[in-house]
Amino acid sequence: MFLELEDSLTKLRLTLQYSVYNDRDMITRSVKVYNGGNNNVELLRVMSMSMDFIHSGDYDLVHLHGAWARERHIERRTVMHGIQQIDSRRGASSHHHNPFICLVNKHTTEQQGDAYGFGLVYSGNFTAGIEMNSEEVLRAYMGINDFNFRWILEPGAEFQAPEVIMTYSPDGLTGMSQNFHGFIRKRLCRGKFRDVKRPVLINNWEATYFRFDEEKLVKIASSAKELGVELMVLDDGWFGKRNDDNCSLGDWVADREKLPLGLEHLAKSIKDLGMQFGLWVEPEMVSPDSDLFRAHPDWAIQVAGREKSLGRRQLVLDLSRKEVCDYIVSVVSGLLKDGSVSYIKWDMNRNITEPGSLLLPPEKQQEFSHRYILGLYHVLETLTTSFPDVLFEGCAGGGGRFDLGVLHYYPQIWTSDDSDAVERMYIQYGTSLLYPTTTMGAHVSAVPNHQVGRTTSIETRGNIAMTGRFGYELDLAILTEEEKEIVRQQIKTYKQWGQILHESTMYRLQSPFAGNTFAVEFVSEEKQYVIAVYASVLGSADKDPDRLYFAGLDADAYYRDLETKKEYSGSFLMHLGIPVATKGDFASKLMIFEKV
Ligand code: DGJ
């Protein structure tokens, strides 16, 4: 559906594009600007969405804020007069704010009350906010950030702003999230991996960091294979002379010191174990100490004559230049073309400073940040359509570019560099406000945890990871025999139930942001299966066990707990709940029920 608006004086035309879905409570909207006049037009601000709430009543604004290793925590604040806004100016959607806002009534809870949600399909600088005027009319808006943005539209040219996906639910935040989840899973995500089972993976990053050789990797892979893992991912450090993060980004050729027989040999050794092989890359970056930078110093983002700021000792390549995009496509295609790599983890470990391109004329420098994202999307589109059998996982120092733009190309994203099970309760709970579990990379890592130093049980690490894209990120050989057996069972459980969980409707039952516990539930399409994960942060001696109240079940049907074999009516589970007795700190429980 289109609405066309024209300014009769300048002949500037706006096309408001709407898609209204028959089978879902979803509307998408975007804006196209066309210059039908005879003069250049400078676009200084183009919001993709602007919506007025006439009877604004008592609203709260809900959004996701964070930092590196603390992404997407939920913040809920009262709507006041004036402007409240979140944004990113970092060149990526960022760890700090997510391109998502939601307006809820004061009384709205997880499962009741009005919730209006808005998500921007974009990976770069964005802004999203609300403005309430003196008449209590509330305007919500969202789009490309107008900070340092000026786009020159020549006569006859058009500018397409990114899409916003919007939903309303009378069933609270959970209802809103369910609408988003279904839409993202089936409409936004594309490609073969949208619908098929994805492999259980092991990633060597937290097991070895930069210190590995082929023998060590094959050992990690073979002990993982024994327990049921299907895909071995080789993370950072396999190329150039990369023994730390000081050098070599851009030199995507195997380091013969670590891998004397090359990448192909390692891939074959992994394949011979009966596993798939995956590889980490960070192709948007270049290290000053690299052959690529020495050959093409002008390919790095910079301002002529000025010092270049480093982040993690690296620079960002100028993806507004066609030859740079072509180079990235050819390098990554080179790694993929013999078919031995079946998974790519695409990282991006610093934000953009000095945004500008040596190729753009002065009057177009402020187009740079958007041109970078257009270049990135071109690269991702080319690679994902050329290699449809490769599973791509996005990453940006963890979840620094976890957005709907990336998910259009990659069906999953590494959720956070914080792999501690307790911290992940908050991060994954918050992320689920907009994003389905199908998109959230979640791994069991070693203890004491490398980011926070906490020790949690292998069960709890597994149970929390089970509510995302399940995998491991440690050397499984160092586990005790008892722990290995638990891992074997976890993998078996995920293989049997993971797909059902990911295709189910998610209910958030207990919020870690509200107290000491975390509980989420997944109800399969015909309400045939119910999978719930409960976890508590600290143990407590003097209280009755927590009760877990389920949601979304058939009230009259009976459900059997597959572990205890006890049967409960749906009504009982929803209204009386069952006690979840857990002992100790960081305890957790995974429950699976089947309708009888
Ligand atoms: C940041 C990622 O989030 C980590 O998982 C790891 O891949 C490192 N980069 C490697 O440098």
Coordinates of C-alpha atoms and ligand atoms in Angstrom, one line a residue:
M1 CA 0.0 0.0 0.0
F2 CA 1.4 3.4 -0.9
L3 CA 0.5 7.0 0.1
E4 CA 2.0 9.6 -2.2
L5 CA 2.6 13.2 -0.9
E6 CA 4.0 16.0 -3.0
D7 CA 5.1 19.5 -2.1
S8 CA 3.7 21.5 -4.9
L9 CA 6.4 24.2 -4.7
T10 CA 9.6 22.1 -4.8
K11 CA 8.0 19.0 -6.4
L12 CA 9.6 16.9 -3.6
R13 CA 7.6 13.6 -3.4
L14 CA 7.3 11.3 -0.5
T15 CA 6.0 7.8 -0.9
L16 CA 4.9 6.2 2.3
Q17 CA 5.1 2.4 1.8
Y18 CA 3.0 0.2 4.1
S19 CA 2.7 -3.6 4.2
V20 CA -0.2 -4.7 6.3
Y21 CA -0.2 -8.4 7.0
N22 CA -3.5 -10.4 6.9
D23 CA -2.2 -13.2 9.1
R24 CA -0.2 -11.2 11.7
D25 CA -0.7 -8.2 13.8
M26 CA 2.2 -6.5 12.0
I27 CA 2.6 -3.4 9.8
T28 CA 5.8 -2.4 8.1
R29 CA 6.4 1.1 6.9
S30 CA 9.1 3.0 5.1
V31 CA 9.6 6.3 3.3
K32 CA 10.9 7.0 -0.2
V33 CA 11.9 10.5 -1.1
Y34 CA 11.9 11.6 -4.8
N35 CA 13.2 14.9 -6.1
G36 CA 10.8 15.8 -8.9
G37 CA 12.1 19.4 -9.0
N38 CA 14.9 21.1 -10.9
N39 CA 17.2 21.9 -8.0
N40 CA 19.2 19.8 -5.6
V41 CA 17.5 19.0 -2.3
E42 CA 19.5 18.5 0.9
L43 CA 17.9 15.8 3.1
L44 CA 18.8 16.6 6.7
R45 CA 16.4 14.2 8.5
V46 CA 14.3 11.4 7.1
M47 CA 12.4 9.4 9.7
S48 CA 11.1 6.0 8.6
M49 CA 8.2 6.2 10.9
S50 CA 6.4 8.9 12.8
M51 CA 3.2 8.0 14.7
D52 CA 1.0 10.1 16.9
F53 CA -0.9 8.8 19.9
I54 CA -3.8 11.2 20.3
H55 CA -5.0 9.9 23.6
S56 CA -1.6 9.3 25.0
G57 CA -2.9 8.6 28.6
D58 CA -0.3 7.3 31.0
Y59 CA 2.4 5.7 28.9
D60 CA 5.8 4.2 29.7
L61 CA 8.7 4.0 27.2
V62 CA 10.5 0.6 27.2
H63 CA 13.8 0.2 25.5
L64 CA 17.0 -1.8 25.5
H65 CA 20.3 -0.2 26.7
G66 CA 23.7 -1.7 27.5
A67 CA 27.4 -1.8 27.0
W68 CA 30.0 -4.3 25.8
A69 CA 29.3 -7.6 27.6
R70 CA 26.0 -6.1 29.1
E71 CA 23.8 -5.8 26.0
R72 CA 20.1 -5.2 25.8
H73 CA 19.0 -4.7 29.4
I74 CA 15.5 -3.6 29.8
E75 CA 14.7 0.0 30.9
R76 CA 11.2 1.3 31.5
R77 CA 10.6 4.9 32.1
T78 CA 7.7 7.3 32.5
V79 CA 6.8 9.3 29.4
M80 CA 7.2 13.0 30.3
H81 CA 6.6 16.2 28.4
G82 CA 9.4 17.0 25.9
I83 CA 11.7 14.6 24.0
Q84 CA 13.1 11.3 25.2
Q85 CA 15.4 9.7 22.7
I86 CA 17.9 6.8 22.3
D87 CA 20.3 6.6 19.4
S88 CA 23.6 5.4 18.0
R89 CA 26.3 7.6 16.3
R90 CA 28.9 4.8 16.3
G91 CA 28.4 3.6 12.7
A92 CA 26.7 0.4 14.0
S93 CA 23.5 -0.1 15.8
S94 CA 25.7 -0.5 18.9
H95 CA 26.0 -2.3 22.3
H96 CA 24.6 0.8 23.9
H97 CA 21.1 1.2 22.5
N98 CA 19.1 -1.1 20.3
P99 CA 17.0 0.2 17.3
F100 CA 13.8 -0.7 19.2
I101 CA 11.3 1.1 21.3
C102 CA 8.0 0.2 22.8
L103 CA 5.2 2.2 24.3
V104 CA 3.1 0.6 27.0
N105 CA 0.3 1.6 29.3
K106 CA 1.3 2.3 32.9
H107 CA -0.6 -0.9 33.9
T108 CA 0.8 -3.1 31.2
T109 CA 2.6 -6.2 32.5
E110 CA 4.3 -9.1 30.8
Q111 CA 1.0 -10.7 29.9
Q112 CA -1.6 -7.9 30.1
G113 CA -2.2 -4.5 28.7
D114 CA -1.5 -2.5 25.6
A115 CA 2.0 -2.7 24.1
Y116 CA 3.0 -0.9 20.9
G117 CA 6.4 -2.0 19.5
F118 CA 8.7 -0.5 16.8
G119 CA 11.9 -2.0 15.4
L120 CA 14.1 -0.5 12.7
V121 CA 15.5 -2.7 10.0
Y122 CA 18.8 -1.0 10.0
S123 CA 22.4 -1.6 11.2
G124 CA 23.9 1.9 11.3
N125 CA 23.4 5.2 13.1
F126 CA 19.8 5.4 14.2
T127 CA 17.5 7.5 16.4
A128 CA 14.3 6.4 18.1
G129 CA 12.3 8.5 20.4
I130 CA 9.1 10.1 21.6
E131 CA 7.9 13.6 22.1
M132 CA 5.0 14.6 24.2
N133 CA 3.6 18.1 23.7
S134 CA 1.6 20.3 26.0
E135 CA -1.7 18.8 24.7
E136 CA -0.4 15.4 25.8
V137 CA -0.2 14.2 22.2
L138 CA 2.6 11.8 22.0
R139 CA 4.7 11.3 18.8
A140 CA 6.9 8.2 18.4
Y141 CA 9.6 8.3 15.7
M142 CA 12.4 6.2 14.4
G143 CA 14.9 6.3 11.5
I144 CA 18.4 7.0 10.4
N145 CA 20.2 9.3 12.9
D146 CA 20.2 12.9 11.6
F147 CA 23.5 13.4 13.5
N148 CA 26.1 14.2 10.8
F149 CA 23.7 13.3 8.1
R150 CA 23.1 15.3 4.9
W151 CA 22.1 13.6 1.7
I152 CA 22.1 15.5 -1.5
L153 CA 19.3 14.5 -3.8
E154 CA 19.8 15.6 -7.3
P155 CA 16.8 16.2 -9.7
G156 CA 15.3 12.9 -10.6
A157 CA 17.1 11.0 -7.7
E158 CA 15.4 9.1 -4.9
F159 CA 16.3 8.1 -1.4
Q160 CA 14.9 5.0 0.3
A161 CA 14.8 5.1 4.1
P162 CA 14.9 1.8 6.0
E163 CA 11.8 -0.1 7.0
V164 CA 10.2 -0.1 10.5
I165 CA 8.3 -3.1 11.7
M166 CA 5.4 -2.2 14.0
T167 CA 3.0 -4.2 16.1
Y168 CA 0.4 -3.8 18.8
S169 CA -0.7 -6.4 21.3
P170 CA -3.3 -6.2 24.1
D171 CA -1.5 -9.0 25.8
G172 CA 1.4 -7.1 27.3
L173 CA 5.1 -7.2 26.5
T174 CA 5.0 -10.9 26.0
G175 CA 2.2 -10.6 23.4
M176 CA 4.2 -7.9 21.6
S177 CA 7.3 -10.0 21.6
Q178 CA 5.4 -13.0 20.3
N179 CA 4.2 -10.9 17.3
F180 CA 7.8 -9.8 16.6
H181 CA 9.2 -13.3 17.0
G182 CA 6.9 -14.9 14.5
F183 CA 7.4 -12.1 12.0
I184 CA 11.2 -12.1 12.4
R185 CA 11.4 -15.9 12.2
K186 CA 9.3 -16.3 9.1
R187 CA 9.3 -13.0 7.2
L188 CA 12.5 -11.1 8.0
C189 CA 15.0 -14.0 8.2
R190 CA 15.6 -15.7 4.8
G191 CA 17.5 -18.6 3.4
K192 CA 17.7 -22.3 4.1
F193 CA 18.8 -22.0 7.7
R194 CA 15.6 -20.1 8.6
D195 CA 13.7 -23.4 8.8
V196 CA 16.2 -26.2 9.1
K197 CA 17.8 -27.5 12.3
R198 CA 21.2 -25.8 12.8
P199 CA 24.2 -27.7 14.1
V200 CA 25.3 -27.7 17.7
L201 CA 28.7 -26.0 17.6
I202 CA 31.9 -25.7 19.5
N203 CA 34.0 -22.5 19.2
N204 CA 37.6 -22.5 20.3
W205 CA 37.8 -18.8 21.3
E206 CA 37.4 -19.1 25.1
A207 CA 39.2 -22.4 25.0
T208 CA 42.5 -21.2 23.4
Y209 CA 42.2 -17.5 22.4
F210 CA 45.2 -16.9 20.1
R211 CA 47.2 -19.9 21.3
F212 CA 46.5 -23.0 19.2
D213 CA 47.8 -25.3 16.5
E214 CA 46.2 -27.9 14.4
E215 CA 46.8 -30.6 16.9
K216 CA 45.1 -28.7 19.7
L217 CA 42.1 -27.8 17.6
V218 CA 41.6 -31.3 16.4
K219 CA 41.8 -32.5 20.0
I220 CA 39.1 -30.0 21.0
A221 CA 37.0 -31.1 18.1
S222 CA 37.3 -34.8 18.7
S223 CA 36.4 -34.6 22.3
A224 CA 33.4 -32.4 21.3
K225 CA 32.4 -34.9 18.6
E226 CA 32.4 -37.7 21.1
L227 CA 29.8 -35.9 23.1
G228 CA 27.6 -35.1 20.1
V229 CA 28.8 -31.7 18.8
E230 CA 28.4 -31.3 15.0
L231 CA 30.4 -28.2 14.0
M232 CA 33.8 -27.0 15.0
V233 CA 34.4 -23.2 14.6
L234 CA 37.9 -21.8 14.4
D235 CA 37.8 -18.3 15.8
D236 CA 40.3 -15.4 15.6
G237 CA 44.0 -16.0 15.2
W238 CA 44.3 -18.3 12.2
F239 CA 45.6 -15.9 9.6
G240 CA 48.6 -13.6 8.9
K241 CA 50.8 -13.4 12.1
R242 CA 48.0 -12.9 14.5
N243 CA 49.2 -14.0 17.9
D244 CA 47.3 -11.1 19.6
D245 CA 45.0 -8.4 18.3
N246 CA 47.8 -6.1 17.2
C247 CA 48.1 -7.1 13.5
S248 CA 47.1 -9.0 10.4
L249 CA 43.4 -8.1 9.9
G250 CA 43.1 -8.0 6.1
D251 CA 45.7 -10.7 5.5
W252 CA 43.2 -13.6 5.2
V253 CA 45.8 -16.3 4.6
A254 CA 46.4 -19.1 7.1
D255 CA 49.3 -18.6 9.5
R256 CA 51.7 -21.4 8.6
E257 CA 53.4 -21.3 12.0
K258 CA 50.1 -22.4 13.6
L259 CA 48.7 -24.3 10.7
P260 CA 51.7 -25.6 8.8
L261 CA 49.5 -27.7 6.5
G262 CA 47.1 -24.9 5.8
L263 CA 43.4 -24.3 6.5
E264 CA 42.3 -26.9 3.9
H265 CA 44.2 -29.6 5.9
L266 CA 42.6 -28.6 9.2
A267 CA 39.1 -28.5 7.5
K268 CA 39.7 -32.0 6.2
S269 CA 40.9 -33.3 9.6
I270 CA 37.7 -31.9 11.1
K271 CA 35.6 -33.3 8.3
D272 CA 37.3 -36.7 8.9
L273 CA 36.0 -36.6 12.4
G274 CA 32.5 -36.4 10.9
M275 CA 32.1 -32.8 11.8
Q276 CA 31.4 -29.6 9.8
F277 CA 34.1 -26.8 9.9
G278 CA 33.4 -23.1 10.5
L279 CA 35.6 -20.0 10.4
W280 CA 35.8 -16.6 12.1
V281 CA 36.4 -13.5 9.9
E282 CA 36.4 -9.8 10.5
P283 CA 36.5 -8.6 6.9
E284 CA 35.3 -5.0 7.4
M285 CA 38.6 -4.3 9.3
V286 CA 42.3 -3.7 8.6
S287 CA 45.3 -3.6 10.9
P288 CA 47.8 -0.9 10.3
D289 CA 50.3 -3.8 10.5
S290 CA 49.0 -5.8 7.6
D291 CA 49.9 -6.3 4.0
L292 CA 46.5 -5.1 3.0
F293 CA 47.0 -1.7 4.7
R294 CA 50.6 -1.4 3.3
A295 CA 49.1 -2.0 -0.2
H296 CA 46.0 0.2 0.2
P297 CA 46.4 2.7 3.0
D298 CA 43.6 4.8 1.4
W299 CA 41.1 2.0 1.9
A300 CA 40.8 2.8 5.6
I301 CA 38.3 5.2 6.8
Q302 CA 40.1 8.5 7.5
V303 CA 40.1 12.2 7.2
A304 CA 42.9 13.3 4.8
G305 CA 45.8 14.8 6.7
R306 CA 44.5 13.8 10.1
E307 CA 45.7 11.1 12.5
K308 CA 43.5 8.0 12.4
S309 CA 42.0 6.8 15.7
L310 CA 42.6 3.2 16.4
G311 CA 40.1 1.0 18.2
R312 CA 41.3 -2.5 19.3
R313 CA 44.5 -1.4 17.4
Q314 CA 42.6 -1.6 14.1
L315 CA 41.0 0.6 11.4
V316 CA 37.7 0.2 9.5
L317 CA 37.7 -0.3 5.8
D318 CA 35.8 2.2 3.7
L319 CA 32.8 0.2 2.5
S320 CA 31.4 3.2 0.7
R321 CA 34.0 2.4 -2.0
K322 CA 33.0 -0.2 -4.6
E323 CA 36.5 -1.7 -4.9
V324 CA 36.7 -2.3 -1.1
C325 CA 33.3 -4.1 -1.2
D326 CA 34.5 -6.1 -4.2
Y327 CA 37.7 -7.0 -2.4
I328 CA 35.8 -8.3 0.7
V329 CA 33.4 -10.3 -1.5
S330 CA 36.4 -11.9 -3.3
V331 CA 38.3 -12.7 -0.1
V332 CA 35.4 -14.3 1.6
S333 CA 34.3 -16.1 -1.5
G334 CA 37.9 -17.5 -1.8
L335 CA 37.5 -19.0 1.7
L336 CA 34.2 -20.5 0.8
K337 CA 34.5 -21.7 -2.7
D338 CA 35.9 -25.2 -2.2
G339 CA 33.0 -26.0 0.1
S340 CA 35.0 -27.0 3.1
V341 CA 33.8 -24.1 5.3
S342 CA 30.1 -24.5 6.2
Y343 CA 29.8 -21.7 8.7
I344 CA 31.1 -18.2 9.0
K345 CA 31.2 -16.0 12.1
W346 CA 31.4 -12.5 10.8
D347 CA 32.8 -10.2 13.5
M348 CA 33.2 -6.4 13.7
N349 CA 35.2 -5.3 16.7
R350 CA 35.3 -1.5 16.7
N351 CA 33.0 1.4 15.9
I352 CA 33.6 4.1 13.3
T353 CA 35.4 7.3 14.1
E354 CA 36.3 10.0 11.6
P355 CA 33.4 9.0 9.4
G356 CA 34.2 10.0 5.9
S357 CA 35.7 8.7 2.7
L358 CA 38.7 9.9 0.7
L359 CA 36.7 9.3 -2.4
L360 CA 33.6 11.4 -1.6
P361 CA 33.6 15.1 -2.5
P362 CA 33.3 17.5 0.5
E363 CA 29.6 18.1 0.0
K364 CA 28.9 14.3 0.2
Q365 CA 31.0 13.5 3.3
Q366 CA 28.0 13.4 5.5
E367 CA 26.5 10.7 3.3
F368 CA 29.3 8.4 4.4
S369 CA 27.7 6.6 7.4
H370 CA 24.7 5.5 5.4
R371 CA 26.8 4.7 2.3
Y372 CA 28.9 2.4 4.6
I373 CA 25.8 0.5 5.6
L374 CA 24.6 0.3 1.9
G375 CA 28.1 -1.1 1.0
L376 CA 27.9 -3.6 3.9
Y377 CA 24.4 -4.8 2.8
H378 CA 25.6 -5.2 -0.8
V379 CA 28.5 -7.4 0.4
L380 CA 26.2 -9.5 2.7
E381 CA 23.6 -9.9 0.0
T382 CA 26.2 -11.0 -2.5
L383 CA 27.8 -13.5 -0.2
T384 CA 24.7 -15.0 1.3
T385 CA 23.0 -15.5 -2.0
S386 CA 26.2 -16.9 -3.6
F387 CA 26.7 -19.4 -0.7
P388 CA 23.2 -20.4 0.4
D389 CA 24.5 -23.5 2.1
V390 CA 26.8 -21.6 4.5
L391 CA 25.4 -20.7 7.9
F392 CA 26.4 -17.1 8.7
E393 CA 26.5 -15.8 12.3
G394 CA 26.8 -12.1 12.9
C395 CA 28.9 -10.7 15.7
A396 CA 30.3 -7.3 16.8
G397 CA 32.4 -7.7 19.9
G398 CA 29.4 -9.8 21.0
G399 CA 26.1 -8.1 20.4
G400 CA 27.2 -4.7 19.2
R401 CA 25.3 -5.0 15.9
F402 CA 22.4 -7.1 17.0
D403 CA 19.6 -5.7 14.8
L404 CA 16.9 -6.5 12.2
G405 CA 19.2 -5.3 9.3
V406 CA 21.8 -7.9 10.0
L407 CA 19.1 -10.6 10.6
H408 CA 17.8 -10.1 7.1
Y409 CA 21.1 -11.7 5.9
Y410 CA 22.3 -13.8 8.9
P411 CA 19.8 -15.9 10.8
Q412 CA 21.8 -15.7 14.1
I413 CA 24.1 -13.3 16.0
W414 CA 26.5 -13.9 18.8
T415 CA 24.5 -12.3 21.6
S416 CA 27.2 -11.1 23.9
D417 CA 30.9 -11.6 24.8
D418 CA 29.7 -12.2 28.3
S419 CA 29.1 -16.0 28.4
D420 CA 28.4 -16.2 32.2
A421 CA 25.1 -18.0 32.8
V422 CA 23.8 -15.4 35.3
E423 CA 24.6 -12.4 33.2
R424 CA 23.1 -14.2 30.2
M425 CA 19.8 -14.4 32.0
Y426 CA 19.5 -10.7 31.8
I427 CA 21.0 -10.3 28.4
Q428 CA 18.9 -13.0 26.7
Y429 CA 15.7 -12.0 28.6
G430 CA 16.2 -8.4 27.4
T431 CA 17.1 -9.4 23.9
S432 CA 13.9 -11.5 23.7
L433 CA 11.8 -8.3 23.9
L434 CA 12.2 -8.0 20.2
Y435 CA 14.3 -11.0 19.0
P436 CA 13.4 -14.7 18.9
T437 CA 15.6 -17.4 20.5
T438 CA 16.4 -18.6 16.9
T439 CA 18.6 -15.6 16.5
M440 CA 20.6 -15.6 19.8
G441 CA 23.9 -17.4 19.8
A442 CA 24.4 -18.9 23.3
H443 CA 27.3 -21.1 24.4
V444 CA 28.3 -23.0 27.5
S445 CA 31.7 -21.8 28.5
A446 CA 34.3 -22.6 31.2
V447 CA 34.3 -21.8 34.9
P448 CA 35.3 -19.7 36.6
N449 CA 33.8 -17.6 33.9
H450 CA 36.3 -15.6 31.9
Q451 CA 34.4 -12.3 32.0
V452 CA 33.0 -12.2 35.5
G453 CA 34.9 -14.9 37.4
R454 CA 31.7 -16.6 38.6
T455 CA 31.4 -20.4 38.9
T456 CA 28.1 -21.9 37.9
S457 CA 27.2 -25.5 37.4
I458 CA 27.4 -27.2 34.0
E459 CA 23.6 -27.8 34.3
T460 CA 22.8 -24.1 34.7
R461 CA 25.2 -23.1 31.9
G462 CA 23.5 -25.6 29.7
N463 CA 19.9 -24.6 30.7
I464 CA 20.5 -21.0 30.0
A465 CA 22.3 -21.6 26.7
M466 CA 19.4 -23.9 25.7
T467 CA 17.2 -20.8 25.4
G468 CA 19.3 -19.6 22.5
R469 CA 21.3 -21.1 19.6
F470 CA 23.0 -23.8 21.6
G471 CA 26.8 -24.4 21.5
Y472 CA 30.0 -24.8 23.6
E473 CA 33.0 -22.5 23.9
L474 CA 35.5 -24.4 26.1
D475 CA 37.8 -27.4 25.9
L476 CA 35.4 -30.2 26.8
A477 CA 38.3 -32.6 27.4
I478 CA 39.0 -30.8 30.7
L479 CA 35.6 -31.7 32.2
T480 CA 35.1 -34.5 34.7
E481 CA 33.5 -37.7 33.4
E482 CA 30.4 -36.8 35.3
E483 CA 30.2 -33.4 33.6
K484 CA 30.9 -34.9 30.2
E485 CA 27.9 -37.2 30.8
I486 CA 25.8 -34.1 31.5
V487 CA 27.1 -32.4 28.3
R488 CA 26.2 -35.6 26.3
Q489 CA 22.6 -35.4 27.7
Q490 CA 22.4 -31.6 27.1
I491 CA 23.3 -32.1 23.4
K492 CA 20.9 -35.0 23.1
T493 CA 18.1 -32.8 24.7
Y494 CA 18.9 -29.9 22.4
K495 CA 18.9 -32.1 19.3
Q496 CA 15.6 -33.6 20.3
W497 CA 13.8 -30.5 21.6
G498 CA 15.8 -27.5 20.3
Q499 CA 13.8 -27.2 17.0
I500 CA 10.5 -27.5 18.8
L501 CA 11.6 -24.8 21.3
H502 CA 12.7 -22.5 18.5
E503 CA 9.4 -22.9 16.6
S504 CA 7.3 -22.5 19.8
T505 CA 5.6 -19.4 21.2
M506 CA 7.7 -17.9 24.0
Y507 CA 6.3 -16.7 27.3
R508 CA 8.5 -14.7 29.7
L509 CA 7.3 -15.9 33.2
Q510 CA 9.8 -14.4 35.7
S511 CA 12.0 -11.4 35.0
P512 CA 15.6 -11.3 36.5
F513 CA 15.2 -7.5 36.3
A514 CA 12.4 -7.7 38.8
G515 CA 13.9 -10.1 41.3
N516 CA 16.1 -13.1 41.9
T517 CA 14.7 -15.4 39.2
F518 CA 14.5 -16.0 35.5
A519 CA 11.8 -18.2 33.9
V520 CA 10.8 -18.6 30.3
E521 CA 8.5 -21.0 28.6
F522 CA 8.0 -22.3 25.1
V523 CA 4.7 -23.7 24.0
S524 CA 4.6 -25.6 20.7
E525 CA 2.2 -24.7 17.9
E526 CA -0.6 -27.2 18.9
K527 CA 0.2 -26.7 22.6
Q528 CA 1.4 -30.3 22.5
Y529 CA 4.8 -29.7 24.1
V530 CA 5.9 -27.2 26.8
I531 CA 9.5 -26.5 27.6
A532 CA 10.4 -24.3 30.5
V533 CA 13.6 -23.0 32.0
Y534 CA 13.7 -21.7 35.5
A535 CA 16.8 -20.3 37.2
S536 CA 17.5 -18.4 40.4
V537 CA 20.4 -16.1 41.2
L538 CA 21.0 -16.5 44.9
G539 CA 19.7 -19.4 47.1
S540 CA 17.8 -18.7 50.2
A541 CA 17.2 -20.9 53.3
D542 CA 14.0 -19.7 54.9
K543 CA 11.4 -19.6 52.2
D544 CA 9.0 -22.0 50.5
P545 CA 10.2 -23.0 47.0
D546 CA 9.2 -20.5 44.3
R547 CA 6.1 -21.5 42.3
L548 CA 6.2 -21.3 38.6
Y549 CA 3.0 -20.3 36.9
F550 CA 2.8 -21.4 33.3
A551 CA 1.0 -19.6 30.5
G552 CA -0.6 -20.2 27.1
L553 CA -1.6 -23.9 27.8
D554 CA -4.8 -25.8 27.0
A555 CA -6.6 -25.3 30.3
D556 CA -8.5 -28.6 30.0
A557 CA -5.8 -30.8 28.7
Y558 CA -3.4 -32.8 30.9
Y559 CA 0.4 -32.3 30.6
R560 CA 2.9 -34.9 31.7
D561 CA 6.3 -33.9 33.1
L562 CA 8.7 -36.1 31.1
E563 CA 11.1 -36.3 34.0
T564 CA 8.8 -36.9 37.0
K565 CA 6.0 -38.5 35.0
K566 CA 3.5 -36.4 37.0
E567 CA 0.5 -35.1 35.2
Y568 CA -1.2 -31.8 35.7
S569 CA -4.1 -30.0 34.0
G570 CA -3.2 -27.0 32.0
S571 CA -5.4 -25.0 34.3
F572 CA -3.5 -26.3 37.3
L573 CA -0.1 -25.3 35.8
M574 CA -1.3 -21.9 34.9
H575 CA -3.3 -21.0 38.0
L576 CA -1.8 -23.0 40.9
G577 CA 1.6 -23.4 39.4
I578 CA 4.2 -25.9 40.6
P579 CA 6.9 -25.5 43.1
V580 CA 10.4 -25.3 41.6
A581 CA 12.7 -26.4 44.4
T582 CA 16.3 -25.4 43.7
K583 CA 19.2 -25.4 46.2
G584 CA 22.2 -23.2 46.2
D585 CA 23.2 -20.2 44.2
F586 CA 22.7 -20.1 40.4
A587 CA 20.5 -23.1 40.4
S588 CA 18.3 -24.0 37.5
K589 CA 15.8 -26.5 36.1
L590 CA 14.7 -27.5 32.6
M591 CA 11.2 -28.9 32.4
I592 CA 9.6 -30.6 29.4
F593 CA 5.9 -31.5 29.4
E594 CA 3.9 -33.4 26.8
K595 CA 0.1 -33.2 26.4
V596 CA -1.5 -36.6 27.2
Ligands
DGJ1 C1 34.8 -10.6 19.6 C2 33.8 -11.8 19.6 O1 32.6 -11.4 20.2 C3 34.4 -13.0 20.3 O2 33.5 -14.0 20.4 C4 35.7 -13.4 19.5 O3 35.3 -13.8 18.3 C5 36.6 -12.2 19.5 N1 36.0 -11.0 19.0 C6 37.8 -12.5 18.6 O4 38.6 -11.5 18.4

